Coordinates of C-alpha atoms and ligand atoms in Angstrom, one line a residue:
X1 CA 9.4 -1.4 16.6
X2 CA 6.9 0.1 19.5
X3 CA 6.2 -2.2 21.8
X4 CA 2.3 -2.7 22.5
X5 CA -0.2 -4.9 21.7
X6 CA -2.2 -4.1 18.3
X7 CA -5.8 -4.0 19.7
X8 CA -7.6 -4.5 16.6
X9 CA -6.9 -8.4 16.6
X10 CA -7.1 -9.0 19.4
X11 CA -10.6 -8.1 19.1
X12 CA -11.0 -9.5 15.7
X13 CA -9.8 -12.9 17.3
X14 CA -12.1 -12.4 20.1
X15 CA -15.2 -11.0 18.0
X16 CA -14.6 -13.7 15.6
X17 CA -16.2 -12.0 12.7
X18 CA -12.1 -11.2 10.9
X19 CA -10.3 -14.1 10.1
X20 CA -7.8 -14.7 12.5
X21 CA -3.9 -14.1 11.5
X22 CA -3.1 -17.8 11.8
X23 CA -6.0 -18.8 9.7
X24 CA -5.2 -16.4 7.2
X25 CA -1.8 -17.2 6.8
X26 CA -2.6 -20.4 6.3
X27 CA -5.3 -19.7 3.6
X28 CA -2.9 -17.3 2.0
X29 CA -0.4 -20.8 1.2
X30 CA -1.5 -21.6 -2.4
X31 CA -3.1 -25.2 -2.5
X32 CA -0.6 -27.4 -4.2
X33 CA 1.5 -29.0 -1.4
X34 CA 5.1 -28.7 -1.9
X35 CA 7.8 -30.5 0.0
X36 CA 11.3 -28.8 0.8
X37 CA 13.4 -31.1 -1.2
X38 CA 13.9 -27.8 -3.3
X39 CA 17.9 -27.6 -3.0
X40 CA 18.3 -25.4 0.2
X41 CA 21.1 -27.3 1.2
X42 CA 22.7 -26.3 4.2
X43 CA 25.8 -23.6 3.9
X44 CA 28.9 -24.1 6.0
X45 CA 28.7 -23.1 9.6
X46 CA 30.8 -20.2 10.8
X47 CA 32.0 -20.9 14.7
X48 CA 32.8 -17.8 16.4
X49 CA 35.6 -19.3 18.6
X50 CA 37.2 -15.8 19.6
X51 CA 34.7 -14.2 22.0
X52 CA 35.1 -10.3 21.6
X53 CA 33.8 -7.9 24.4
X54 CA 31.0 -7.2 22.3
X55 CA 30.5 -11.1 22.1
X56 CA 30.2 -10.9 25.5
X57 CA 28.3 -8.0 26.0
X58 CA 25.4 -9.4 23.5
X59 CA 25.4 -13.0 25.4
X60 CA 24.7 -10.9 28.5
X61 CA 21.9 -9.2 26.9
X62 CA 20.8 -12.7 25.9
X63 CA 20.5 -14.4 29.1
X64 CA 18.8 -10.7 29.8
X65 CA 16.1 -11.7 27.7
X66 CA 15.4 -15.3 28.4
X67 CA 15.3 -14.1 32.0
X68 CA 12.7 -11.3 30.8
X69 CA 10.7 -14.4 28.6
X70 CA 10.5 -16.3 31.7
X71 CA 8.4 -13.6 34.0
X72 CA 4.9 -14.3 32.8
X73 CA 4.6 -17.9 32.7
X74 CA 5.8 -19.4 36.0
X75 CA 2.8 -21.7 36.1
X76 CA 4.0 -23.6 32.5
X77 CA 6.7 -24.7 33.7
X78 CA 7.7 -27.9 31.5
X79 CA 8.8 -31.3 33.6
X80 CA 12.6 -31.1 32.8
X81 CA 14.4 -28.3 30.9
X82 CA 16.4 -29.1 28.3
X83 CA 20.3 -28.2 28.7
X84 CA 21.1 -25.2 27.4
X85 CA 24.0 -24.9 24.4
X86 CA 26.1 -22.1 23.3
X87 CA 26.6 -23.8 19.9
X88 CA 25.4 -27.1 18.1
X89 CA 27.1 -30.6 19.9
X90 CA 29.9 -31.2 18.0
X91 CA 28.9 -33.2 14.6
X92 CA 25.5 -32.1 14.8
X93 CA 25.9 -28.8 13.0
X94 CA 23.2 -27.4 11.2
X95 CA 21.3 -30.9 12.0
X96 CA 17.8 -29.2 12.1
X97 CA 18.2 -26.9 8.7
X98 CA 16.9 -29.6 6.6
X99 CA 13.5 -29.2 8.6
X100 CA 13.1 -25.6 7.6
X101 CA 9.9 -25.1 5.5
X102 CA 10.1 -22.2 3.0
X103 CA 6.1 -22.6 1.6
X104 CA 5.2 -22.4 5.0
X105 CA 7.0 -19.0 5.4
X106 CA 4.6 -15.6 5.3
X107 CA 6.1 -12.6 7.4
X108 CA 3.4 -10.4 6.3
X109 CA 0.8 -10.9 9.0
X110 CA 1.4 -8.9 12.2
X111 CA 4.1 -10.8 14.8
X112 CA 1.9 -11.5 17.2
X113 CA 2.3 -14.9 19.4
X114 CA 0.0 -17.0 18.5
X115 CA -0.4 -17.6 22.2
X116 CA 0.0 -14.5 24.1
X117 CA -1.0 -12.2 21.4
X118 CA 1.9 -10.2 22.4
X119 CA 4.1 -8.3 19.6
X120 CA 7.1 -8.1 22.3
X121 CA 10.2 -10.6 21.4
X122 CA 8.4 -12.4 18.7
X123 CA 10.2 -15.7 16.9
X124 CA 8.5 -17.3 13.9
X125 CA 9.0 -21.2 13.9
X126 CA 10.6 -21.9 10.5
X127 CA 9.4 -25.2 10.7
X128 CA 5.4 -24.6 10.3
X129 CA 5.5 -20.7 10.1
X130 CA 3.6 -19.7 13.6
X131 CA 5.2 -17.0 15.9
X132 CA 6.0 -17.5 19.2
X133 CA 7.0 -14.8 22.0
X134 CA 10.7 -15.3 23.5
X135 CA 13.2 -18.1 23.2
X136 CA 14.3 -18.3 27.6
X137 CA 13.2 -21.7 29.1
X138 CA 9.7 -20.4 30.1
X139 CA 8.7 -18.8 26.8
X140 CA 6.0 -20.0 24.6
X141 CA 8.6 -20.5 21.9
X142 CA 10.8 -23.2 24.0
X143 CA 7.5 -25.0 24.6
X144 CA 6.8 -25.1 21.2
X145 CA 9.7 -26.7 20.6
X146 CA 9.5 -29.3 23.2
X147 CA 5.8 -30.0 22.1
X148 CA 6.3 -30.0 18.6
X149 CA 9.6 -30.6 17.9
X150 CA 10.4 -27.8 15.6
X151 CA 14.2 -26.4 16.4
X152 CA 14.5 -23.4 14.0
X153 CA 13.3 -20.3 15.0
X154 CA 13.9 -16.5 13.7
X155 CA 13.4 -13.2 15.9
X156 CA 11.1 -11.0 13.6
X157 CA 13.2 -7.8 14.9
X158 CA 17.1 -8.8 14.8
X159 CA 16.5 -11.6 12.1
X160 CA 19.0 -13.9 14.1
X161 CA 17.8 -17.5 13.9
X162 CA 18.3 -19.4 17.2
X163 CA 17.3 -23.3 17.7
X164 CA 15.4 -24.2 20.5
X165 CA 15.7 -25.9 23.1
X166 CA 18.9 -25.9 23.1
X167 CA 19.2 -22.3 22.9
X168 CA 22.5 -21.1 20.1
X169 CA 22.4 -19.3 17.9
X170 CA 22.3 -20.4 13.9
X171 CA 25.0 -18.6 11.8
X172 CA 25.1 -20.4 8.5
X173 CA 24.2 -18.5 5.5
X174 CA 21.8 -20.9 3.8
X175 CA 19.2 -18.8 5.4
X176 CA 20.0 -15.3 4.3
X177 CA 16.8 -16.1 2.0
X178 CA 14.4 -16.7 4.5
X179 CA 16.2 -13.4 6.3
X180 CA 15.4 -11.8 3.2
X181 CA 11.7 -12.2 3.0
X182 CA 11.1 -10.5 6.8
X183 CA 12.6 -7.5 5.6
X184 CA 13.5 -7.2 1.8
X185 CA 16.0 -4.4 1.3
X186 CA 17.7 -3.5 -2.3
X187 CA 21.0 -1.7 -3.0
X188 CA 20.6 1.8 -4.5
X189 CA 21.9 0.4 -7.6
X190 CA 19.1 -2.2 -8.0
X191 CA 16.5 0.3 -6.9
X192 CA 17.1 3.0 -9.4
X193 CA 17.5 0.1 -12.5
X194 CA 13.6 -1.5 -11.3
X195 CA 12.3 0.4 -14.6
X196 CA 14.4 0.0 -17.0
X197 CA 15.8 -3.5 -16.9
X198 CA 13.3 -6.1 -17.7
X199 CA 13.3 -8.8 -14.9
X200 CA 11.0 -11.8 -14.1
X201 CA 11.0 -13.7 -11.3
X202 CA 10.0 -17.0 -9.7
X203 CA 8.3 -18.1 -6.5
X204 CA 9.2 -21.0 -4.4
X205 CA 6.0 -22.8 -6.5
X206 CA 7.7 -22.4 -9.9
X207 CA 5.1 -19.4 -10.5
X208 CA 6.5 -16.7 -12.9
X209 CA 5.8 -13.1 -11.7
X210 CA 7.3 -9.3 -12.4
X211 CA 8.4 -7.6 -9.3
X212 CA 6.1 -4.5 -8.6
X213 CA 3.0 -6.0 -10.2
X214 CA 2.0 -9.1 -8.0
X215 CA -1.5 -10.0 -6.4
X216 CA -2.5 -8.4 -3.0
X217 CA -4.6 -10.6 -0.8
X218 CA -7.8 -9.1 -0.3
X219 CA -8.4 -10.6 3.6
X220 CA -12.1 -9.1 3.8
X221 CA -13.0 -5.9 2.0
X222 CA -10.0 -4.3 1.7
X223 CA -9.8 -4.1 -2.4
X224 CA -10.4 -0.3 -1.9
X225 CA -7.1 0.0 0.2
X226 CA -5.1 -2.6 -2.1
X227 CA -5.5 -0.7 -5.4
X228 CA -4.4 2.9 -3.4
X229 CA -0.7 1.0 -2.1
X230 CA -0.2 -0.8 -5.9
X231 CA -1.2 2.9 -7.2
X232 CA 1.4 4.4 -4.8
X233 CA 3.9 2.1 -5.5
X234 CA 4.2 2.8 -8.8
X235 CA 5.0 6.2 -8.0
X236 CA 9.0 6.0 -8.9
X237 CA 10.5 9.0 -6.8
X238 CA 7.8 7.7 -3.8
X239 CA 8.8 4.3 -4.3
X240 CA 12.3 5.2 -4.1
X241 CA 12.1 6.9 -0.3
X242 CA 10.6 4.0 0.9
X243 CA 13.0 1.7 -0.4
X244 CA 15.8 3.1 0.3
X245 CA 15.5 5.5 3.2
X246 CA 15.9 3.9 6.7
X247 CA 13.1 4.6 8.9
X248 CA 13.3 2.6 12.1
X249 CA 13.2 6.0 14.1
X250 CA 9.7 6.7 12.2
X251 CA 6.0 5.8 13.0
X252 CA 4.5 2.3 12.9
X253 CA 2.6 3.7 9.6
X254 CA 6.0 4.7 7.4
X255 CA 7.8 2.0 8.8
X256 CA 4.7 -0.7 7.4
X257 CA 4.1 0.6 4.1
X258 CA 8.0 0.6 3.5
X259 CA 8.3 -3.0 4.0
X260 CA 5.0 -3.6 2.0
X261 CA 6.7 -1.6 -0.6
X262 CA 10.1 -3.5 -0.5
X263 CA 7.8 -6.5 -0.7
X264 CA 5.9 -5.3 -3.6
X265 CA 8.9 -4.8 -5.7
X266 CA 11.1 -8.3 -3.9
X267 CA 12.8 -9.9 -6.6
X268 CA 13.5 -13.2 -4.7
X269 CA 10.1 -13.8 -3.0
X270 CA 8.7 -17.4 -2.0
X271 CA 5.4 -16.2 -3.2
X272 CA 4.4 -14.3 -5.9
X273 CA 1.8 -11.9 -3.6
X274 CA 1.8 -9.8 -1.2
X275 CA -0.8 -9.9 2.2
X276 CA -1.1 -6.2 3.6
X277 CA -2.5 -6.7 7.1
X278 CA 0.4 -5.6 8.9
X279 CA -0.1 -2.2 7.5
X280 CA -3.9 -2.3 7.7
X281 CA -4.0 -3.4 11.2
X282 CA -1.6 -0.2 11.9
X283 CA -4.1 1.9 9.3
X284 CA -7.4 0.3 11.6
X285 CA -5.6 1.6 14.9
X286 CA -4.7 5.3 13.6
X287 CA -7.7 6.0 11.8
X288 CA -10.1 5.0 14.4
X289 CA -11.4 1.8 12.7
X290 CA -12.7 4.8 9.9
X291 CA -10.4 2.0 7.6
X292 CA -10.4 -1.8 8.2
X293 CA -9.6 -5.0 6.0
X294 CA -13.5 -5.7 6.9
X295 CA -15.9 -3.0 5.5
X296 CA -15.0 -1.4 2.2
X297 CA -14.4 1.8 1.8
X298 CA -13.9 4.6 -1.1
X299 CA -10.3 4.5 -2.4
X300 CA -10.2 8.3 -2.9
X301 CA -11.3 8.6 1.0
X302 CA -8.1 6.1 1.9
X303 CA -6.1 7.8 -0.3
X304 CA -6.5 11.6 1.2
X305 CA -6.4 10.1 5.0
X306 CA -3.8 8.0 4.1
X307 CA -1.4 10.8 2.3
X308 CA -1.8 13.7 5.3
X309 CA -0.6 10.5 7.9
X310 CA 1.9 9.5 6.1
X311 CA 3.4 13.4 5.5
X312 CA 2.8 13.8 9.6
X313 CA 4.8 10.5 9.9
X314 CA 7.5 11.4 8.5
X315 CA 7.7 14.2 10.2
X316 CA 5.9 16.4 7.5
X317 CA 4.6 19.9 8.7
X318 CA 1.1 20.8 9.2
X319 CA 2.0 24.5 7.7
X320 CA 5.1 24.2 5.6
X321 CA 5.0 23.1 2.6
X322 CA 7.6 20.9 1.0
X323 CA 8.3 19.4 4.6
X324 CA 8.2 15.9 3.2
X325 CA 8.7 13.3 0.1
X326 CA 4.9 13.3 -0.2
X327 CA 3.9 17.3 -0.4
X328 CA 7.2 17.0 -2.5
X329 CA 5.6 14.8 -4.8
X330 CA 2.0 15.2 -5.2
X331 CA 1.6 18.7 -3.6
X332 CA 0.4 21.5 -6.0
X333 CA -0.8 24.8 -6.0
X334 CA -4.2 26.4 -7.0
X335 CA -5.4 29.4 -7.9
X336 CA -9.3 29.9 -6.8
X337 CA -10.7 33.3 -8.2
X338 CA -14.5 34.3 -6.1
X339 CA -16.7 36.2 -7.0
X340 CA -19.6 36.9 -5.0
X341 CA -23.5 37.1 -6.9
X342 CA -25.5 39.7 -5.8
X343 CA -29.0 40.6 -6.2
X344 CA -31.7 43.2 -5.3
X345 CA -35.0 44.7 -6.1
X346 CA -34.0 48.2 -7.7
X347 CA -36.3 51.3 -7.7
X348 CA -38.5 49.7 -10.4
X349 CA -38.7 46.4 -8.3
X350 CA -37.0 44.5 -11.1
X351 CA -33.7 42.5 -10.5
X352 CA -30.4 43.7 -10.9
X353 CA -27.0 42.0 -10.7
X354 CA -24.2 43.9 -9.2
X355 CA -20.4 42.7 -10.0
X356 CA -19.1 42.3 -7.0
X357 CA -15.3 42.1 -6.3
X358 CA -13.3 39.3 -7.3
X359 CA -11.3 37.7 -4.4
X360 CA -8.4 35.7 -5.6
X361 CA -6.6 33.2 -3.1
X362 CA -4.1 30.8 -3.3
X363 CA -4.6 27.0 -2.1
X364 CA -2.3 23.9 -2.0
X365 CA -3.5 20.9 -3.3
X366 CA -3.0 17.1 -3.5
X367 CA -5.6 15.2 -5.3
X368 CA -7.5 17.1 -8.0
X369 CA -11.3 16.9 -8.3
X370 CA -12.7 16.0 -11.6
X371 CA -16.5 16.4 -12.7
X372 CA -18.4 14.8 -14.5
X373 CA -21.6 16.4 -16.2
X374 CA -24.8 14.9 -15.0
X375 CA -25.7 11.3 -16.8
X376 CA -28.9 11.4 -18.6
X377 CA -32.0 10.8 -15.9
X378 CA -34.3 9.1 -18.4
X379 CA -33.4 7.7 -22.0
X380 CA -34.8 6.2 -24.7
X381 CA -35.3 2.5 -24.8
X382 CA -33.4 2.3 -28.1
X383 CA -30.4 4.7 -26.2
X384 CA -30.7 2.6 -23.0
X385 CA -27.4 0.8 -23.5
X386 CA -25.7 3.8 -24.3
X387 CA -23.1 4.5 -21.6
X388 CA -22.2 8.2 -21.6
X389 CA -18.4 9.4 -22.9
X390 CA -16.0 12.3 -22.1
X391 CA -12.6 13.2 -22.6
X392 CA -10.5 13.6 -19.7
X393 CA -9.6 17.2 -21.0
X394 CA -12.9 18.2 -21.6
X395 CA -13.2 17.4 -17.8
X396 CA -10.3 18.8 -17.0
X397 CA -10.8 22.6 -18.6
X398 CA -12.4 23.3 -14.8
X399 CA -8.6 24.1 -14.4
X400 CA -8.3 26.9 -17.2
X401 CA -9.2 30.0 -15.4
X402 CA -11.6 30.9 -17.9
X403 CA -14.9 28.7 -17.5
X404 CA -16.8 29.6 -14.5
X405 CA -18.7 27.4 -11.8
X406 CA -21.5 28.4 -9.7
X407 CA -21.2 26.9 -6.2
X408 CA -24.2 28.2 -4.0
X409 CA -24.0 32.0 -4.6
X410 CA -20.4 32.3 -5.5
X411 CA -19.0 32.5 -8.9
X412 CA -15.7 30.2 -8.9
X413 CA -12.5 30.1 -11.2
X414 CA -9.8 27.5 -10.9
X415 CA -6.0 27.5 -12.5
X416 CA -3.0 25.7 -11.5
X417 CA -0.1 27.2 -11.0
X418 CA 3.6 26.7 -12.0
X419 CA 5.7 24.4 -10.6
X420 CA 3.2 21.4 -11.0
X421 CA 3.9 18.5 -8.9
X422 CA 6.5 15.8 -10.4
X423 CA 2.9 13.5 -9.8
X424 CA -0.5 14.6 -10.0
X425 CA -3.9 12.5 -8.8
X426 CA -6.8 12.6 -10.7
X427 CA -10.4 11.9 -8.6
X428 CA -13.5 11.6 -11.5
X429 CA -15.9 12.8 -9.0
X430 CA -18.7 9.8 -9.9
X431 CA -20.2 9.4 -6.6
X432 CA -22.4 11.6 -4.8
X433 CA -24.6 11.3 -2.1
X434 CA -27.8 13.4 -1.4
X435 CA -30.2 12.8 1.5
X436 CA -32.0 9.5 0.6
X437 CA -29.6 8.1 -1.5
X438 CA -26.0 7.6 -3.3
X439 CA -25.6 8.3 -6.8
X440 CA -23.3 6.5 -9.4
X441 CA -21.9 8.6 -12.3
X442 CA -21.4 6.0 -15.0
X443 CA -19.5 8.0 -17.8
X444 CA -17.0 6.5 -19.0
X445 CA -14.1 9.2 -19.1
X446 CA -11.5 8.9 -22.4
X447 CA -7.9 9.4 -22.3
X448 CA -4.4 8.5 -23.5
X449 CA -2.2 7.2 -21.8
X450 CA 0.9 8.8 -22.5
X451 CA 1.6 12.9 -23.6
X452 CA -1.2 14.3 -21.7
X453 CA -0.4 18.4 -22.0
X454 CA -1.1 20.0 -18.9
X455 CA -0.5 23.7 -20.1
X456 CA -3.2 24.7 -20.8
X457 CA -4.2 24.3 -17.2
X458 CA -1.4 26.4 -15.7
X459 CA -1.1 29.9 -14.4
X460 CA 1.4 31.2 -17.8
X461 CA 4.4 32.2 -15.7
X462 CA 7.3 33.2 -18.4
X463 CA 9.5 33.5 -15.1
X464 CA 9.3 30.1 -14.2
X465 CA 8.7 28.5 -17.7
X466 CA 8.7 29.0 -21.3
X467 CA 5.3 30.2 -22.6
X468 CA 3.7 27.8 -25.3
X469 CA 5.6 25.2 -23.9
X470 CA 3.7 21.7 -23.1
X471 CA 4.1 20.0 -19.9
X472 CA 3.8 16.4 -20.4
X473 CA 2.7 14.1 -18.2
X474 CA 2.1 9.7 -18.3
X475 CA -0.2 7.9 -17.0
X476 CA 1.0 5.1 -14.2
X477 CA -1.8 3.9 -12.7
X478 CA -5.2 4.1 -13.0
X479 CA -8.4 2.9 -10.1
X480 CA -11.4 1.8 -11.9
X481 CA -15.1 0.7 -10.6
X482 CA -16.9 -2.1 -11.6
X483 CA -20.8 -2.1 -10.2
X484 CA -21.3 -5.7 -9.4
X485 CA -25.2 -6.9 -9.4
X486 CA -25.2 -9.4 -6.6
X487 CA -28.0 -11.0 -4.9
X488 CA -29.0 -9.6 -1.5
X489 CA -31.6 -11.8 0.8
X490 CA -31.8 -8.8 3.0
X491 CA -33.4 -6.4 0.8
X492 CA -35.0 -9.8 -0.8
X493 CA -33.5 -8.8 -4.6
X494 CA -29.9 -7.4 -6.2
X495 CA -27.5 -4.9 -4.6
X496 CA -24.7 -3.1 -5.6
X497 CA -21.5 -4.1 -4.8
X498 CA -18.4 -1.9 -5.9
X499 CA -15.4 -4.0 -7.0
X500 CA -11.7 -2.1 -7.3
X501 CA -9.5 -3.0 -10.1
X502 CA -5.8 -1.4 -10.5
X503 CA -4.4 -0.6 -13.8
X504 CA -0.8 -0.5 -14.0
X505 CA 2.3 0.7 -16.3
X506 CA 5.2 -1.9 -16.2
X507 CA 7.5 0.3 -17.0
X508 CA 10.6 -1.9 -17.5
X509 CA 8.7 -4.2 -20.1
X510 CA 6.1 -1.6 -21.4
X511 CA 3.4 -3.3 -20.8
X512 CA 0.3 -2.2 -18.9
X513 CA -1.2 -4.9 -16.3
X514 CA -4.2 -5.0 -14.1
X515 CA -4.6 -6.2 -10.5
X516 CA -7.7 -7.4 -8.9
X517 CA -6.6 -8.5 -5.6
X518 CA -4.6 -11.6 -6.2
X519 CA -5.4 -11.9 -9.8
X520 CA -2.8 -10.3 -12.5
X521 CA -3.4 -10.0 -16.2
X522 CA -2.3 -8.0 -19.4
X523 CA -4.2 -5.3 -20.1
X524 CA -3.8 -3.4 -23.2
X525 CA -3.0 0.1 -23.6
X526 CA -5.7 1.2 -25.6
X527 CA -8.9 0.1 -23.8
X528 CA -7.9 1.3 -20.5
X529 CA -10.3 3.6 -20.9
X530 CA -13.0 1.5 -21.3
X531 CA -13.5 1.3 -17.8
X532 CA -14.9 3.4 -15.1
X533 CA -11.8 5.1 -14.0
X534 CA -12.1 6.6 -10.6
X535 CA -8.7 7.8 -9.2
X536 CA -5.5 8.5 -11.7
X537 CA -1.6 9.0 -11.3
X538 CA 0.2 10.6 -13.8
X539 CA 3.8 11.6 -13.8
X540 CA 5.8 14.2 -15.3
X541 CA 7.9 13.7 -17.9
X542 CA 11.5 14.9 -17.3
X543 CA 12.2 15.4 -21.0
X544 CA 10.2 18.0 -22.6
X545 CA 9.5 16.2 -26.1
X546 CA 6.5 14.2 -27.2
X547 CA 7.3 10.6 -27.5
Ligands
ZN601 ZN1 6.5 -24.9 14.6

C-alpha cells in the first residue's frame, strides 16, 4: 500500500457534490435490518504462551506504532487511559466477538479515517463498519472505542483484529470470514474450476447470487466504468492473473482492480455486490479526473485509457510487445495497405488519376474499430419505426484486405494478421461528433454468439496456420446502449441520457445474464442482439471444431 492521502475525496467531502464514503457505505447496506444472531459463534482462542524472538520483535514494532498513532493528536487526550493488555483478562476471552456486525461490514470504499481522512494505519470497527487511523492510546481508533464502546477492530493492511482499549490482539478463527471479505484470495485449484463447476452462493441476507455475475453499485455516473470491469472480468486468462498473481510490489491501479476482481468472483461474500470506488478513486487520481464516479463517460474511452495503464502497471513496455498479460491477451496485429489519390489537369485540362504507390505498414492493435454505414437521414412516416439492421460480418469485412476505404485523400486497406489475440474487442463505432453536435448511430448490429469465424479476416499465412482453416471465436460479454428520454428543465424539454447495460456468458451454468448496475437478470441467448451493442469481447476457442 503507498502511503498518501487520495485527494479526490477529500475534495469530494469538502465540495460536497460526491457522496461521501461513509454515506455511501451506508446506502450501499440493503434496507432490511438484520441482527447478528446468525450463528457466528465464537471459535476457540489460541494463547500464544511461548513468546519467540519474532514474538518479540513484532510486539516491539507494535508499541512502535501506537507511539507513531499518538504524534498528531496531543490535544485529544482522553481523561484517564485505559490499562493496556497483552491478552483478554482471564475468563473474558473472546467477550466482545458476539458484538461483531457482519451486515454492517463493506471493505470496498477507500480506508480512509473517517476522521483524519488519512489512509495511513487504518482499522475498520467491526462493530458499526467505520475506519479509524491507529490503535496507540492517542489514535482516533482508541477514542472510538472509549466513546462508543465498540472493542473489535481490524487493520485493513495486516488483517489482524485487535480490541481496543485494551489493546491485544484477537486470534480466534471465527473471524477468518470477516478476514476474507478485505482481501478475498482463491487457491489455484478453485480459480481454474470458476467455469466449469456450477456454484451458487448466498449472502449474509439469505440472497442467492452466482459468483462473477453480481451487481456493481453505480455511486454517481459511473455505469460506463462498471460494465468495462464486469466485461474484463469475464476475460478467463485476465481474470486468472489477477487472481492469482501477487501484486503487492505493483501500482495502486493493478493492485485495486485485483481485489475488485477477487471480489467479483468471492464465493463467500456478505453481500451479493460489489462497490468499485476504491479503484475509481485510484482511476480519478491517475487519469487527471478525465474518469470519475460523477460524470459519465464513454466506455470505449475508459476501456483504451484504462488497458495502456494497466500494461504500464504492470510493468508493460511502451515498445515491446508481449511485455505484459494484457498486450498478451488483447494485442493484435494489423496490416494497413495506403495508397495515395492523385490528381491533375493533363495537357487537355481534363482530370487524370495516377496510381500512386501502395505503402504497406504494420500496426499493433487492441480494440478494433467497427463501422457502421450511415442511418437513413429522413424516412418515410410508414418506415419511421424501422430501426436499421447489420450483420456483425458484414461490418466486419473492413478487415478483408480487399474492400477499400477512402479517408481524406488516401486509399486505405485493412487485414489482420496471424496469430490473433486469445481475446479480441469489438467497438461498433455509433457515435460521432462533428462541430455542432453528437451523432447517435442507432443500427442495431446482428450476431451469434458462439462460432464467429475470423478467417476470413486474417493475413493467409500457411506457415503459421493451416489455410481454409476457421478460427473460432465466442462471445463473453457484450456493452450495449440504451438512449433514455428524460426530462431536462435546463433546456426546458427531453434530453438524452445514455444508460450502460452488460451482457454476460455464465459460463459454468451456460446461461447468459445482464447487469445494470446493481440489477442482475437472465437474458437469453438469442436476443442479445437486439440491443445496441457498443463494445464486444470475444474469445478464442482452443479447440478448432464448431460446437
Ligand atoms: Zn464502531
Amino acid at each position: 500500500m503507498s502511503k498518501r492521502v487520495a485527494t479526490e475525496s477529500l475534495e469530494d467531502l469538502v465540495a460536497g457534490d460526491s457522496p461521501a464514503p461513509k454515506k455511501v457505505r451506508l446506502q450501499d447496506v440493503p434496507d432490511e435490518s438484520f441482527t447478528n444472531g446468525n450463528g457466528y459463534s465464537n471459535g476457540e482462542t489460541i494463547h500464544n504462551n511461548a513468546p519467540d524472538i519474532l514474538g518479540a520483535a513484532e510486539e516491539m514494532h507494535e508499541e512502535l506504532e501506537e507511539a507513531v498513532d499518538g504524534l498528531d493528536d496531543d490535544d485529544d487526550m482522553p481523561a484517564q487511559s485505559a490499562p493496556r493488555q497483552r491478552a483478554p483478562a482471564e475468563g473474558y476471552d473472546d467477550l466482545y466477538l458476539d458484538t461483531v456486525n457482519r451486515s454492517l461490514l463493506d471493505f470496498d470504499f477507500e480506508k480512509l479515517c473517517s476522521v483524519t481522512l488519512s489512509n495511513i494505519n487504518v482499522y475498520a470497527c467491526l462493530v458499526c463498519g467505520k475506519y479509524y487511523q491507529g490503535r496507540g492510546p492517542k489514535s482516533q481508533a482508541y477514542f472510538h472505542a472509549l466513546e462508543e464502546g465498540h472493542h473489535v477492530y481490524i487493520n485493513m493492511e495486516s488483517k489482524k483484529v485487535y480490541v481496543l482499549p485494551e489493546g491485544y490482539e484477537v486470534q480466534s478463527k471465527s473471524l477468518e470470514d470477516i478476514k476474507f471479505q478485505v482481501d478475498p484470495s482463491l487457491p489455484k485449484e478453485e480459480v481454474t474450476r470458476l467455469d466449469t463447476q456450477a456454484k451458487s452462493a448466498w449472502d449474509l441476507l439469505g440472497k442467492k447470487y452466482i459468483p462473477g455475475h453480481v451487481g456493481m453499485n453505480n455511486i454517481k455516473a459511473n455505469d460506463y466504468f462498471n460494465v468495462v470491469i464486469h466485461a474484463l472480468a469475464h476475460v478467463a486468462p485476465l481474470r486468472n492473473y489477477f487472481m492469482l498473481e501477487n501484486l503487492s510490489d505493483k501500482p495502486q491501479l493493478a493492485q485495486r482492480f485485483s481485489i475488485l476482481v477477487r471480489k467479483i468472483w468471492n464465493p463467500r461474500a456478505f453481500k451479493s455486490h460489489v462497490s468499485p470506488h476504491e479503484l475509481l478513486q485510484e482511476i480519478a487520481l491517475r487519469s487527471g479526473k478525465k474518469f470519475t464516479l460523477t460524470d459519465q463517460s464513454d466506455p470505449v474511452d475508459f476501456l483504451n485509457w484504462f488497458l495502456n495503464n494497466l500494461h504500464l502497471a504492470l510493468g508493460g513496455s511502451k515498445t515491446k510487445p508481449n511485455s505484459s498479460i494484457i498486450q498478451k491477451v488483447f494485442q493484435g496485429k494489423l496490416k494497413v495497405e495506403s495508397q495515395q489519390i492523385t490528381a491533375r489537369a493533363d495537357a487537355g485540362d481534363r482530370l487524370r488519376f495516377e496510381d500512386a504507390d501502395v505503402k504497406t505498414d504494420i500496426q499493433r492493435f487492441m480494440i478494433l474499430t467497427l463501422d457502421l454505414p450511415a442511418a437513413p437521414l429522413f424516412q418515410d412516416e410508414l418506415d419511421k419505426n424501422i430501426i436499421p439492421q447489420i450483420p456483425l460480418t458484414t461490418i466486419l469485412s473492413k478487415y478483408d484486405g480487399i474492400r477499400a476505404q477512402e479517408r481524406l485523400n488516401t486509399r486505405i486497406r485493412y487485414r489482420l494478421m496471424h496469430p490473433l489475440p486469445p481475446c479480441v474487442l469489438f467497438h461498433v463505432k455509433r457515435f460521432s461528433k462533428n462541430k455542432f453536435v453528437s451523432e447517435r448511430n442507432p443500427t442495431i448490429v446482428t450476431f451469434p454468439v458462439r462460432s464467429l469465424d475470423m478467417a476470413p479476416y486474417v493475413e493467409p499465412d500457411p506457415k503459421v496456420f493451416p489455410p481454409g482453416e476457421p478460427i473460432w471465436y465466442d462471445l463473453v460479454a457484450n456493452i450495449t446502449h440504451e438512449a433514455v428520454r428524460i426530462r431536462d428543465d435546463s433546456v426546458e424539454g427531453e434530453a438524452e441520457r445514455k444508460v450502460w447495460r452488460v451482457q454476460l456468458r455464465d459460463k459454468a451454468h451456460d446461461q447468459w445474464l445482464e447487469v445494470q448496475d446493481l440489477f442482475v437478470e437472465s437474458a437469453s441467448a438469442d436476443t442479445l442482439f437486439t440491443k445496441e451493442s457498443y463494445l464486444q469481447v470475444w474469445e478464442r476457442r482452443r479447440i478448432a471444431k464448431k460446437s
